Structure formats: C-alpha cells, structure tokens
PDB file of C-alpha atoms in Angstrom:
ATOM      1  CA  MET A   8    -117.500  59.287 110.375  1.00 55.00           C
ATOM      2  CA  ALA A   9    -115.932  62.664 110.119  1.00 62.00           C
ATOM      3  CA  VAL A  10    -112.019  62.193 108.383  1.00 62.00           C
ATOM      4  CA  ARG A  11    -109.357  63.631 110.580  1.00 67.00           C
ATOM      5  CA  PRO A  12    -106.555  64.875 108.291  1.00 67.00           C
ATOM      6  CA  ALA A  13    -103.466  63.362 108.714  1.00 67.00           C
ATOM      7  CA  GLU A  14    -100.147  65.355 110.246  1.00 73.00           C
ATOM      8  CA  VAL A  15     -97.830  65.408 106.938  1.00 69.00           C
ATOM      9  CA  GLU A  16     -94.916  67.177 105.700  1.00 74.00           C
ATOM     10  CA  PRO A  17     -95.854  69.085 102.676  1.00 71.00           C
ATOM     11  CA  ASP A  18     -93.834  68.486  99.296  1.00 81.00           C
ATOM     12  CA  GLU A  19     -93.732  68.785  95.557  1.00 85.00           C
ATOM     13  CA  SER A  20     -97.269  65.864  95.357  1.00 83.00           C
ATOM     14  CA  ILE A  21     -99.004  67.579  98.122  1.00 85.00           C
ATOM     15  CA  ALA A  22     -98.717  71.114  95.998  1.00 88.00           C
ATOM     16  CA  SER A  23     -99.128  69.158  93.169  1.00 91.00           C
ATOM     17  CA  MET A  24    -102.574  67.542  93.670  1.00 89.00           C
ATOM     18  CA  ILE A  25    -103.422  71.474  95.661  1.00 90.00           C
ATOM     19  CA  ASP A  26    -103.122  73.419  93.044  1.00 93.00           C
ATOM     20  CA  VAL A  27    -105.259  71.225  90.501  1.00 92.00           C
ATOM     21  CA  LEU A  28    -108.346  71.314  93.612  1.00 92.00           C
ATOM     22  CA  GLN A  29    -107.664  74.915  93.797  1.00 95.00           C
ATOM     23  CA  GLU A  30    -107.878  76.212  89.730  1.00 95.00           C
ATOM     24  CA  GLN A  31    -111.379  72.785  89.859  1.00 93.00           C
ATOM     25  CA  LEU A  32    -112.357  75.602  92.627  1.00 93.00           C
ATOM     26  CA  ARG A  33    -111.975  78.549  90.759  1.00 96.00           C
ATOM     27  CA  LEU A  34    -113.449  78.019  87.801  1.00 95.00           C
ATOM     28  CA  ALA A  35    -116.704  76.482  89.453  1.00 93.00           C
ATOM     29  CA  ARG A  36    -116.574  79.959  91.752  1.00 95.00           C
ATOM     30  CA  GLU A  37    -116.840  82.044  88.383  1.00 97.00           C
ATOM     31  CA  GLY A  38    -119.597  80.082  86.761  1.00 95.00           C
ATOM     32  CA  LYS A  39    -116.980  77.933  84.554  1.00 96.00           C
ATOM     33  CA  LEU A  40    -117.302  74.260  85.003  1.00 92.00           C
ATOM     34  CA  ARG A  41    -121.283  72.033  84.916  1.00 89.00           C
ATOM     35  CA  SER A  42    -118.973  68.395  85.496  1.00 89.00           C
ATOM     36  CA  VAL A  43    -115.747  67.629  87.849  1.00 88.00           C
ATOM     37  CA  ALA A  44    -115.085  64.278  88.439  1.00 86.00           C
ATOM     38  CA  VAL A  45    -112.721  63.379  91.188  1.00 87.00           C
ATOM     39  CA  VAL A  46    -110.938  60.173  91.939  1.00 85.00           C
ATOM     40  CA  SER A  47    -109.000  60.542  95.082  1.00 87.00           C
ATOM     41  CA  VAL A  48    -106.363  57.373  96.007  1.00 85.00           C
ATOM     42  CA  SER A  49    -105.262  56.299  99.898  1.00 86.00           C
ATOM     43  CA  ALA A  50    -101.982  57.186 100.555  1.00 83.00           C
ATOM     44  CA  ASP A  51    -101.213  52.758 101.040  1.00 86.00           C
ATOM     45  CA  GLY A  52    -103.373  52.348  97.671  1.00 85.00           C
ATOM     46  CA  GLU A  53    -105.147  50.264  99.105  1.00 88.00           C
ATOM     47  CA  ALA A  54    -108.751  52.933  98.722  1.00 88.00           C
ATOM     48  CA  ILE A  55    -109.812  54.106  95.606  1.00 87.00           C
ATOM     49  CA  GLY A  56    -112.586  56.487  95.673  1.00 87.00           C
ATOM     50  CA  THR A  57    -114.407  58.104  92.887  1.00 86.00           C
ATOM     51  CA  GLN A  58    -116.923  61.619  93.406  1.00 86.00           C
ATOM     52  CA  TRP A  59    -118.448  63.531  90.496  1.00 84.00           C
ATOM     53  CA  SER A  60    -121.545  66.836  90.184  1.00 86.00           C
ATOM     54  CA  CYS A  61    -122.879  66.783  86.978  1.00 84.00           C
ATOM     55  CA  THR A  62    -125.874  66.939  85.104  1.00 83.00           C
ATOM     56  CA  LYS A  63    -127.513  64.011  83.919  1.00 84.00           C
ATOM     57  CA  GLY A  64    -126.352  64.782  80.097  1.00 85.00           C
ATOM     58  CA  ASP A  65    -122.386  64.864  81.349  1.00 89.00           C
ATOM     59  CA  ILE A  66    -122.795  61.072  83.586  1.00 88.00           C
ATOM     60  CA  ALA A  67    -121.637  58.631  80.557  1.00 89.00           C
ATOM     61  CA  SER A  68    -119.361  62.353  79.121  1.00 89.00           C
ATOM     62  CA  LEU A  69    -117.301  61.441  82.174  1.00 86.00           C
ATOM     63  CA  ILE A  70    -117.038  57.807  82.552  1.00 87.00           C
ATOM     64  CA  GLY A  71    -115.658  57.520  79.185  1.00 89.00           C
ATOM     65  CA  LYS A  72    -113.390  60.489  79.648  1.00 88.00           C
ATOM     66  CA  LEU A  73    -112.766  59.183  82.459  1.00 87.00           C
ATOM     67  CA  THR A  74    -111.901  55.680  81.422  1.00 89.00           C
ATOM     68  CA  VAL A  75    -109.482  57.488  78.857  1.00 90.00           C
ATOM     69  CA  LEU A  76    -107.712  59.009  81.543  1.00 87.00           C
ATOM     70  CA  ALA A  77    -107.482  55.131  83.134  1.00 87.00           C
ATOM     71  CA  HIS A  78    -105.586  53.802  80.016  1.00 88.00           C
ATOM     72  CA  ASP A  79    -103.637  56.441  78.913  1.00 89.00           C
ATOM     73  CA  MET A  80    -101.914  55.974  82.498  1.00 86.00           C
ATOM     74  CA  MET A  81    -102.007  52.034  83.174  1.00 87.00           C
ATOM     75  CA  SER A  82     -99.888  52.502  79.729  1.00 89.00           C
ATOM     76  CA  ALA A  83     -97.589  55.027  80.901  1.00 87.00           C
ATOM     77  CA  ARG A  84     -97.394  52.952  83.769  1.00 82.00           C
ATOM     78  CA  SER A  85     -95.394  50.343  80.688  1.00 71.00           C
TER      79      SER A  85
END
C-alpha cells in the first residue's frame, strides 16, 4: 500500500527533519555510513515506527544507542 504524503505548510520542524535526512543521505552516498536507524512518529503521535539498515554486528549497538537516546529525550521532557 502506497502512503500519500499529506499537504502541509513547510515550517521549521519539517525543514529540520529534511535537513537531517539529507545529511544522512549525503554521508551514505559518500560511503561514510555502514548503519542507520530511524524512528518515525506520526503527526498525531499515535504511530511510532522504526527502520534500520545495518551490518549484522551493528544491531546490538544501534539498539543500545537508541535506548540511551530515548532515555535522554524522556529526561529532557521533565
């Protein structure tokens, strides 16, 4: 099933997400990345998805780093 992008007005938050993704794509094209993990949250906050591309040995490290990041983000909310 193809997901159709929603029509939205560009804002600072959207521009920031696009900048981060473009930087990761640039690094991947240059062969400077071997693993990437992405966590996506829907605009209404109801759906959270994770995607990754990594070498077999990187999966545990990626999970660990995402766990630390999640804890840091939750602490920052307090």
